[in-house]
GROMACS .gro file of C-alpha atoms in nm:
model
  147
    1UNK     CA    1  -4.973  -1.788   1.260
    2UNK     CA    2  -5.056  -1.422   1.252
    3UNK     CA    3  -4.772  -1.372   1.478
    4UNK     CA    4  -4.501  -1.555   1.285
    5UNK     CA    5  -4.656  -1.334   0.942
    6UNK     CA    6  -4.632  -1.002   1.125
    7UNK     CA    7  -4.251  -1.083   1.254
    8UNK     CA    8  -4.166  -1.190   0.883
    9UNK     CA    9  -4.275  -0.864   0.785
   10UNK     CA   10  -4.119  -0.653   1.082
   11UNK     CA   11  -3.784  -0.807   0.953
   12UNK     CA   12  -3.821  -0.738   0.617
   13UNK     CA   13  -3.922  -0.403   0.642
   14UNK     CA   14  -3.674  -0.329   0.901
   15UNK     CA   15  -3.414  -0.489   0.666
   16UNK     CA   16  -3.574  -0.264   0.357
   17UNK     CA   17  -3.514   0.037   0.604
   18UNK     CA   18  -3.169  -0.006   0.671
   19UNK     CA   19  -3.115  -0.061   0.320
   20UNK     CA   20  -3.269   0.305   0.244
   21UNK     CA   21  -2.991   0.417   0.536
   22UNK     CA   22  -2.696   0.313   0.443
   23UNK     CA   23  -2.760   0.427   0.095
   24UNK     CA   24  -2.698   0.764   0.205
   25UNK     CA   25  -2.414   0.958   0.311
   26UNK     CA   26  -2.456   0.960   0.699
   27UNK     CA   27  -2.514   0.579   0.665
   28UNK     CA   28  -2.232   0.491   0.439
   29UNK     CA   29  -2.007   0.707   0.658
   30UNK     CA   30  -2.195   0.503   0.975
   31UNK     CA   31  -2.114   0.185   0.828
   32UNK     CA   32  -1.753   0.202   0.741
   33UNK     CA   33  -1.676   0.281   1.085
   34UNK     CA   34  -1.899   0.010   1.184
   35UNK     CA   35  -1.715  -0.231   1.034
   36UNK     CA   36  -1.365  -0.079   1.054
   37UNK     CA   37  -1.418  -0.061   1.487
   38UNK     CA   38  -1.603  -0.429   1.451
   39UNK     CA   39  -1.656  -0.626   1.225
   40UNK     CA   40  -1.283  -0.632   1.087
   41UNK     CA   41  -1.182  -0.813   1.430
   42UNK     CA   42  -1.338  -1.100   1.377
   43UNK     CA   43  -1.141  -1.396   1.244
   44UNK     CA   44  -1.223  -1.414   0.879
   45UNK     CA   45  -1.456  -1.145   0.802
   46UNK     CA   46  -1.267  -0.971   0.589
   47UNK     CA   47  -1.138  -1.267   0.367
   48UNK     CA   48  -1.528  -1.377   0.369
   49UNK     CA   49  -1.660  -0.996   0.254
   50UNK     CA   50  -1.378  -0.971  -0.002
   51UNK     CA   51  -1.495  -1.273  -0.204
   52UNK     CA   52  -1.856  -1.197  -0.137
   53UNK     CA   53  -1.770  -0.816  -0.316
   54UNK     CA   54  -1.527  -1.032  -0.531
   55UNK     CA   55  -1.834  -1.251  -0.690
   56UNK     CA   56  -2.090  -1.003  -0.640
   57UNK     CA   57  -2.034  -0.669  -0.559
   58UNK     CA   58  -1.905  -0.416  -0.744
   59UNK     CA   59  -1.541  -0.490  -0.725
   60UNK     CA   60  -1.303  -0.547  -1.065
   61UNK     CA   61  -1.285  -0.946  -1.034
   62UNK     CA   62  -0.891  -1.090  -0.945
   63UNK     CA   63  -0.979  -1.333  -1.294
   64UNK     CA   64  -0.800  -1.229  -1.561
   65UNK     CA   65  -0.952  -1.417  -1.819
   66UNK     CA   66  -1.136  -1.731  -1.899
   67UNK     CA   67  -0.854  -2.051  -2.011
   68UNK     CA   68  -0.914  -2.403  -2.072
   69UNK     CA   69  -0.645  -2.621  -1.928
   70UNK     CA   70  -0.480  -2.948  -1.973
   71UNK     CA   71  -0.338  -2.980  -1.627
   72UNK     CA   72  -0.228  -3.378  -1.700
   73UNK     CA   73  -0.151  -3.384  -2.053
   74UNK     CA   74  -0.454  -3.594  -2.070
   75UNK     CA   75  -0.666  -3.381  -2.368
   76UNK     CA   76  -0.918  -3.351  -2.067
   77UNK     CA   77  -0.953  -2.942  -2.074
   78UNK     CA   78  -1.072  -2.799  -1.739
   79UNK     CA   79  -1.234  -2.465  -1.723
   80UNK     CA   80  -1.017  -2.185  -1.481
   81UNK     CA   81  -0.945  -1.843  -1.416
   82UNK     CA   82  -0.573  -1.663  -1.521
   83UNK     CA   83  -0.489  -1.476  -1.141
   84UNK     CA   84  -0.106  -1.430  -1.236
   85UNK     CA   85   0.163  -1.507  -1.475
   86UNK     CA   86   0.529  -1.523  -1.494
   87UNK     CA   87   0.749  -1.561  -1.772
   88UNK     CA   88   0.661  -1.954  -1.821
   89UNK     CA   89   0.402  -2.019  -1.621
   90UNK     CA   90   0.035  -1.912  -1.541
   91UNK     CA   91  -0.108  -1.916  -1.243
   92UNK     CA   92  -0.477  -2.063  -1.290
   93UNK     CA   93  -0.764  -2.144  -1.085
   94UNK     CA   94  -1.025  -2.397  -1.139
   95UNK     CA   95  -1.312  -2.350  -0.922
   96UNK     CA   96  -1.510  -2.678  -0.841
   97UNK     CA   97  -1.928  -2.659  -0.941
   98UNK     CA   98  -2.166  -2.553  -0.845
   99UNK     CA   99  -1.968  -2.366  -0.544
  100UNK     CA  100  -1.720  -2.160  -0.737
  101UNK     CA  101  -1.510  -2.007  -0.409
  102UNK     CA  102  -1.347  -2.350  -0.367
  103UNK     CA  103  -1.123  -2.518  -0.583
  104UNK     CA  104  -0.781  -2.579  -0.695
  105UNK     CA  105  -0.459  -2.318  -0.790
  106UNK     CA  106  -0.210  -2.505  -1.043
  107UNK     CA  107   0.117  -2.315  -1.204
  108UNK     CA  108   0.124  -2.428  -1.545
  109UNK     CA  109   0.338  -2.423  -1.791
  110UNK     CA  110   0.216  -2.145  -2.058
  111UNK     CA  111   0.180  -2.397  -2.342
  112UNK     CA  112  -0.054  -2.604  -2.137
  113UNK     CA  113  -0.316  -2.356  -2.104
  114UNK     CA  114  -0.554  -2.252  -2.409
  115UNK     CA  115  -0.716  -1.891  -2.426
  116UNK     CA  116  -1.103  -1.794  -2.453
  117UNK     CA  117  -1.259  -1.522  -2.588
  118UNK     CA  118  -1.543  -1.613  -2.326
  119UNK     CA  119  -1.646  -1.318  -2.006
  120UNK     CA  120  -1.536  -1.400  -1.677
  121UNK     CA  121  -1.872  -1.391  -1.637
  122UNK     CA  122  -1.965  -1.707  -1.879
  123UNK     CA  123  -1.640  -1.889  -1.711
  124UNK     CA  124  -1.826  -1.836  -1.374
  125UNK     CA  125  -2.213  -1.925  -1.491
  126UNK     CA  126  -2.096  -2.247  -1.659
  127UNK     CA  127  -1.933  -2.340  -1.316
  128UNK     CA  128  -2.212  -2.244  -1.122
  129UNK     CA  129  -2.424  -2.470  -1.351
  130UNK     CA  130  -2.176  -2.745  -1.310
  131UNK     CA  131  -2.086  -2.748  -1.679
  132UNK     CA  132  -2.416  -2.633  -1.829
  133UNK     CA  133  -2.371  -2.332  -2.064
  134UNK     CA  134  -2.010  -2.433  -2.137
  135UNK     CA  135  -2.109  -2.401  -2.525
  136UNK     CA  136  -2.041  -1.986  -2.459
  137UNK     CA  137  -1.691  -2.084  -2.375
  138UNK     CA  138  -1.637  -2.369  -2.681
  139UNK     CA  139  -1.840  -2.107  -2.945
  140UNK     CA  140  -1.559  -1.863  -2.953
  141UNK     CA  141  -1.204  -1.951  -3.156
  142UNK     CA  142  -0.995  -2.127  -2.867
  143UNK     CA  143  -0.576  -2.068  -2.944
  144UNK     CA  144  -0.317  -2.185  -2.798
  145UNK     CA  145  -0.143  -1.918  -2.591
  146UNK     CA  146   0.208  -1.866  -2.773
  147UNK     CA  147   0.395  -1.606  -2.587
   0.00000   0.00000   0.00000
């Protein structure tokens, strides 16, 4: 057992350490060439570490803004993400909870889609929490986008 506690610790610490590293300029320098000569050749790295940064790093998030939309014309209002527009139509995603990096894109015609006053951030902790916390997004004045 002592063995297994004392290997725990060797990789946490030597995680900690290269944390300190890279946190400085000879590391940060190390480790974009790191992953420029390596890690970028392998098959879907780079897609993977830009929605990693995307959902937590420090990178400005590709969601617009935080819609409800009727994709049927049911009434049923689905929570998603503005990622483009076009004269008549808005390009939305609705992410599927609890995992938000999967779900659906739908074009939709402008009138079908209902602004929020809600954060990006709300949007994404009410998916997370498959629904839970949705009253952030409902509290604020929803209107009907009229452009």
């Amino acid at each position: 057992v002592a063995i297994y506690v004392l290997a725990v610790i060797a990789i946490v610490g030597a995680t900690f350490l290269l944390g300190l590293v890279i946190q400085t300029r000879i590391g940060r320098f190390l480790n974009t060439n790191l992953e420029k000569q390596y890690l970028m050749k392998i098959p879907g790295y780079k897609v993977a570490r830009d929605t990693v940064m995307q959902f937590f790093g420090k990178n400005r998030s590709f969601f617009k803004e935080v819609v409800l939309v009727d994709i049927f014309d049911s009434g049923t209002l689905m929570t998603g993400f503005i990622t483009d527009t076009t004269d008549s139509y808005y390009t939305v995603f609705v992410p599927t909870g609890p995992n938000p990096t999967s779900g659906n894109i739908y074009h939709v015609q402008k009138h079908r889609v209902h602004k929020t006053h809600a954060k990006v951030d709300s949007g994404m902790k009410s998916i997370i929490s498959c629904g839970a916390g949705s009253s952030e997004i409902f509290n604020e004045e929803i209107k009907e986008i009229e452009d």
